[in-house]
PDB file of C-alpha atoms in Angstrom:
ATOM      1  CA  MET F  20     117.426 115.469  50.229  1.00 45.00           C
ATOM      2  CA  THR F  21     114.579 115.555  52.753  1.00 46.00           C
ATOM      3  CA  THR F  22     112.198 118.425  53.248  1.00 49.00           C
ATOM      4  CA  THR F  23     111.343 119.574  56.724  1.00 55.00           C
ATOM      5  CA  THR F  24     107.808 120.669  57.433  1.00 56.00           C
ATOM      6  CA  MET F  25     106.772 123.311  59.939  1.00 61.00           C
ATOM      7  CA  ARG F  26     105.177 120.576  62.057  1.00 55.00           C
ATOM      8  CA  GLU F  27     108.525 118.738  62.233  1.00 56.00           C
ATOM      9  CA  ILE F  28     110.289 121.956  63.219  1.00 64.00           C
ATOM     10  CA  LEU F  29     107.776 122.726  65.971  1.00 69.00           C
ATOM     11  CA  ASN F  30     107.491 119.107  67.165  1.00 63.00           C
ATOM     12  CA  PRO F  31     110.827 117.444  66.505  1.00 60.00           C
ATOM     13  CA  GLY F  32     110.586 113.682  66.769  1.00 54.00           C
ATOM     14  CA  ALA F  33     106.807 113.648  66.432  1.00 53.00           C
ATOM     15  CA  ILE F  34     105.557 110.929  64.149  1.00 49.00           C
ATOM     16  CA  PRO F  35     102.921 112.171  61.718  1.00 52.00           C
ATOM     17  CA  ALA F  36      99.793 110.075  62.050  1.00 58.00           C
ATOM     18  CA  THR F  37      98.259 110.363  58.609  1.00 73.00           C
ATOM     19  CA  ASP F  38      95.696 107.905  57.390  1.00 80.00           C
ATOM     20  CA  PRO F  39      96.891 106.599  53.997  1.00 87.00           C
ATOM     21  CA  ASP F  40      93.294 106.519  52.729  1.00 86.00           C
ATOM     22  CA  PHE F  41      92.844 110.196  53.664  1.00 91.00           C
ATOM     23  CA  PRO F  42      96.124 111.924  52.721  1.00 92.00           C
ATOM     24  CA  GLN F  43      94.464 115.372  52.500  1.00 90.00           C
ATOM     25  CA  ALA F  44      92.813 115.146  55.932  1.00 92.00           C
ATOM     26  CA  PRO F  45      93.347 117.951  58.438  1.00 93.00           C
ATOM     27  CA  VAL F  46      96.180 117.236  60.871  1.00 91.00           C
ATOM     28  CA  ASP F  47      93.939 116.637  63.891  1.00 90.00           C
ATOM     29  CA  TRP F  48      91.333 114.563  61.993  1.00 94.00           C
ATOM     30  CA  THR F  49      90.932 110.798  62.364  1.00 94.00           C
ATOM     31  CA  ARG F  50      88.306 108.294  61.288  1.00 95.00           C
ATOM     32  CA  SER F  51      87.139 108.081  64.893  1.00 94.00           C
ATOM     33  CA  VAL F  52      86.450 111.849  64.854  1.00 94.00           C
ATOM     34  CA  ALA F  53      84.176 111.318  61.841  1.00 96.00           C
ATOM     35  CA  GLU F  54      82.511 108.278  63.405  1.00 97.00           C
ATOM     36  CA  GLU F  55      81.785 110.186  66.628  1.00 96.00           C
ATOM     37  CA  ALA F  56      80.272 113.115  64.710  1.00 95.00           C
ATOM     38  CA  ALA F  57      78.158 110.732  62.628  1.00 97.00           C
ATOM     39  CA  GLN F  58      77.024 108.809  65.694  1.00 96.00           C
ATOM     40  CA  HIS F  59      76.029 112.107  67.340  1.00 95.00           C
ATOM     41  CA  ASP F  60      73.851 112.781  64.262  1.00 95.00           C
ATOM     42  CA  GLY F  61      72.399 109.259  64.342  1.00 95.00           C
ATOM     43  CA  LEU F  62      74.249 108.076  61.221  1.00 96.00           C
ATOM     44  CA  GLU F  63      76.441 105.074  60.528  1.00 96.00           C
ATOM     45  CA  LEU F  64      79.153 105.769  57.964  1.00 97.00           C
ATOM     46  CA  THR F  65      79.024 103.611  54.841  1.00 97.00           C
ATOM     47  CA  PRO F  66      81.690 103.311  52.120  1.00 96.00           C
ATOM     48  CA  ASP F  67      79.961 106.126  50.179  1.00 96.00           C
ATOM     49  CA  HIS F  68      80.086 108.365  53.256  1.00 97.00           C
ATOM     50  CA  TRP F  69      83.840 107.744  53.471  1.00 97.00           C
ATOM     51  CA  ARG F  70      84.214 108.364  49.736  1.00 96.00           C
ATOM     52  CA  THR F  71      82.401 111.695  50.161  1.00 96.00           C
ATOM     53  CA  LEU F  72      84.690 112.684  53.042  1.00 97.00           C
ATOM     54  CA  GLN F  73      87.722 111.868  50.878  1.00 96.00           C
ATOM     55  CA  ALA F  74      86.286 113.945  48.029  1.00 95.00           C
ATOM     56  CA  LEU F  75      85.663 116.901  50.352  1.00 95.00           C
ATOM     57  CA  GLN F  76      89.163 116.750  51.841  1.00 95.00           C
ATOM     58  CA  ASP F  77      90.715 116.481  48.365  1.00 95.00           C
ATOM     59  CA  TYR F  78      88.627 119.399  47.089  1.00 95.00           C
ATOM     60  CA  PHE F  79      89.632 121.598  50.036  1.00 94.00           C
ATOM     61  CA  ALA F  80      93.306 120.676  49.521  1.00 93.00           C
ATOM     62  CA  ARG F  81      93.100 121.898  45.890  1.00 93.00           C
ATOM     63  CA  HIS F  82      91.033 125.057  46.471  1.00 90.00           C
ATOM     64  CA  GLU F  83      92.158 127.784  48.842  1.00 85.00           C
ATOM     65  CA  GLN F  84      88.693 129.307  49.240  1.00 86.00           C
ATOM     66  CA  PRO F  85      86.092 126.707  48.248  1.00 87.00           C
ATOM     67  CA  ASN F  86      82.892 127.984  46.684  1.00 87.00           C
ATOM     68  CA  VAL F  87      79.702 126.212  47.769  1.00 90.00           C
ATOM     69  CA  ARG F  88      78.195 126.027  44.300  1.00 91.00           C
ATOM     70  CA  ALA F  89      81.397 124.674  42.724  1.00 92.00           C
ATOM     71  CA  LEU F  90      81.739 122.175  45.558  1.00 93.00           C
ATOM     72  CA  HIS F  91      78.123 121.021  45.074  1.00 92.00           C
ATOM     73  CA  ASP F  92      78.821 120.632  41.339  1.00 94.00           C
ATOM     74  CA  ALA F  93      81.981 118.597  42.007  1.00 93.00           C
ATOM     75  CA  LEU F  94      80.147 116.292  44.423  1.00 94.00           C
ATOM     76  CA  ASP F  95      77.202 115.976  42.039  1.00 95.00           C
ATOM     77  CA  GLU F  96      79.578 114.909  39.272  1.00 95.00           C
ATOM     78  CA  SER F  97      81.483 112.452  41.511  1.00 93.00           C
ATOM     79  CA  PHE F  98      78.254 110.715  42.539  1.00 95.00           C
ATOM     80  CA  HIS F  99      76.389 111.126  39.250  1.00 96.00           C
ATOM     81  CA  ALA F 100      75.994 107.359  38.734  1.00 96.00           C
ATOM     82  CA  GLN F 101      74.278 106.984  42.118  1.00 95.00           C
ATOM     83  CA  GLY F 102      71.973 109.962  41.654  1.00 95.00           C
ATOM     84  CA  GLY F 103      74.213 112.946  42.347  1.00 94.00           C
ATOM     85  CA  LEU F 104      73.209 115.471  44.986  1.00 93.00           C
ATOM     86  CA  LYS F 105      69.861 113.828  45.623  1.00 95.00           C
ATOM     87  CA  TYR F 106      71.711 110.652  46.625  1.00 96.00           C
ATOM     88  CA  LEU F 107      74.172 112.634  48.763  1.00 96.00           C
ATOM     89  CA  TYR F 108      71.346 114.406  50.607  1.00 95.00           C
ATOM     90  CA  GLY F 109      70.079 110.926  51.467  1.00 96.00           C
ATOM     91  CA  LEU F 110      73.478 110.070  52.930  1.00 96.00           C
ATOM     92  CA  PHE F 111      73.907 113.433  54.649  1.00 96.00           C
ATOM     93  CA  PRO F 112      70.469 114.748  55.696  1.00 95.00           C
ATOM     94  CA  GLY F 113      72.163 117.840  57.132  1.00 93.00           C
ATOM     95  CA  GLY F 114      73.613 118.608  53.692  1.00 92.00           C
ATOM     96  CA  PRO F 115      76.509 116.934  51.902  1.00 94.00           C
ATOM     97  CA  VAL F 116      78.644 120.046  52.242  1.00 93.00           C
ATOM     98  CA  ALA F 117      77.690 121.311  55.718  1.00 93.00           C
ATOM     99  CA  GLN F 118      77.387 117.944  57.461  1.00 95.00           C
ATOM    100  CA  GLY F 119      80.022 116.309  55.257  1.00 95.00           C
ATOM    101  CA  CYS F 120      82.563 119.013  56.059  1.00 94.00           C
ATOM    102  CA  ARG F 121      81.887 118.623  59.761  1.00 95.00           C
ATOM    103  CA  PHE F 122      82.514 114.862  59.515  1.00 97.00           C
ATOM    104  CA  ALA F 123      85.633 115.486  57.377  1.00 96.00           C
ATOM    105  CA  GLY F 124      87.112 117.920  59.892  1.00 95.00           C
ATOM    106  CA  LEU F 125      86.702 120.900  57.575  1.00 94.00           C
ATOM    107  CA  THR F 126      85.077 124.292  57.964  1.00 91.00           C
ATOM    108  CA  ALA F 127      82.156 124.470  55.557  1.00 89.00           C
ATOM    109  CA  PRO F 128      82.261 127.424  53.154  1.00 88.00           C
ATOM    110  CA  SER F 129      79.872 130.260  53.877  1.00 80.00           C
ATOM    111  CA  GLY F 130      76.418 129.568  52.538  1.00 77.00           C
ATOM    112  CA  ALA F 131      76.692 125.811  53.039  1.00 76.00           C
ATOM    113  CA  VAL F 132      74.450 125.843  56.090  1.00 67.00           C
ATOM    114  CA  ASP F 133      71.653 127.732  54.321  1.00 49.00           C
ATOM    115  CA  LYS F 134      68.886 125.105  54.267  1.00 53.00           C
ATOM    116  CA  SER F 135      67.350 126.639  51.129  1.00 47.00           C
ATOM    117  CA  PHE F 136      70.533 126.292  49.058  1.00 47.00           C
ATOM    118  CA  GLY F 137      70.554 123.311  46.754  1.00 48.00           C
ATOM    119  CA  SER F 138      67.389 121.858  48.187  1.00 48.00           C
ATOM    120  CA  VAL F 139      66.316 118.590  46.612  1.00 49.00           C
ATOM    121  CA  GLN F 140      63.048 118.299  48.456  1.00 45.00           C
TER     122      GLN F 140
END
């Protein structure tokens, strides 16, 4: 038995273009979208950038209304060995949640763009 998604109903015959490395990515998101956003910010995406984008997309897929503090904690734990949030702020100078969400094709939770929140400086 096959399940039919709303996308298949609305666009019969359309082939879903999901990146196997980013199964939780938003429908209209691609790696090139992230690369363009990063280039606009003067950044080149490294494997840890991509790993962060995967973590953000996975977190958003599991949480209906993500909380900034819980998201910071989850990222801090995921990158603990590299230095946690301090390391992530080095990767994403605009904030691992705010800038990371933009690169990942996600809408950052409210409070994520507050420069004073979670400052490591």
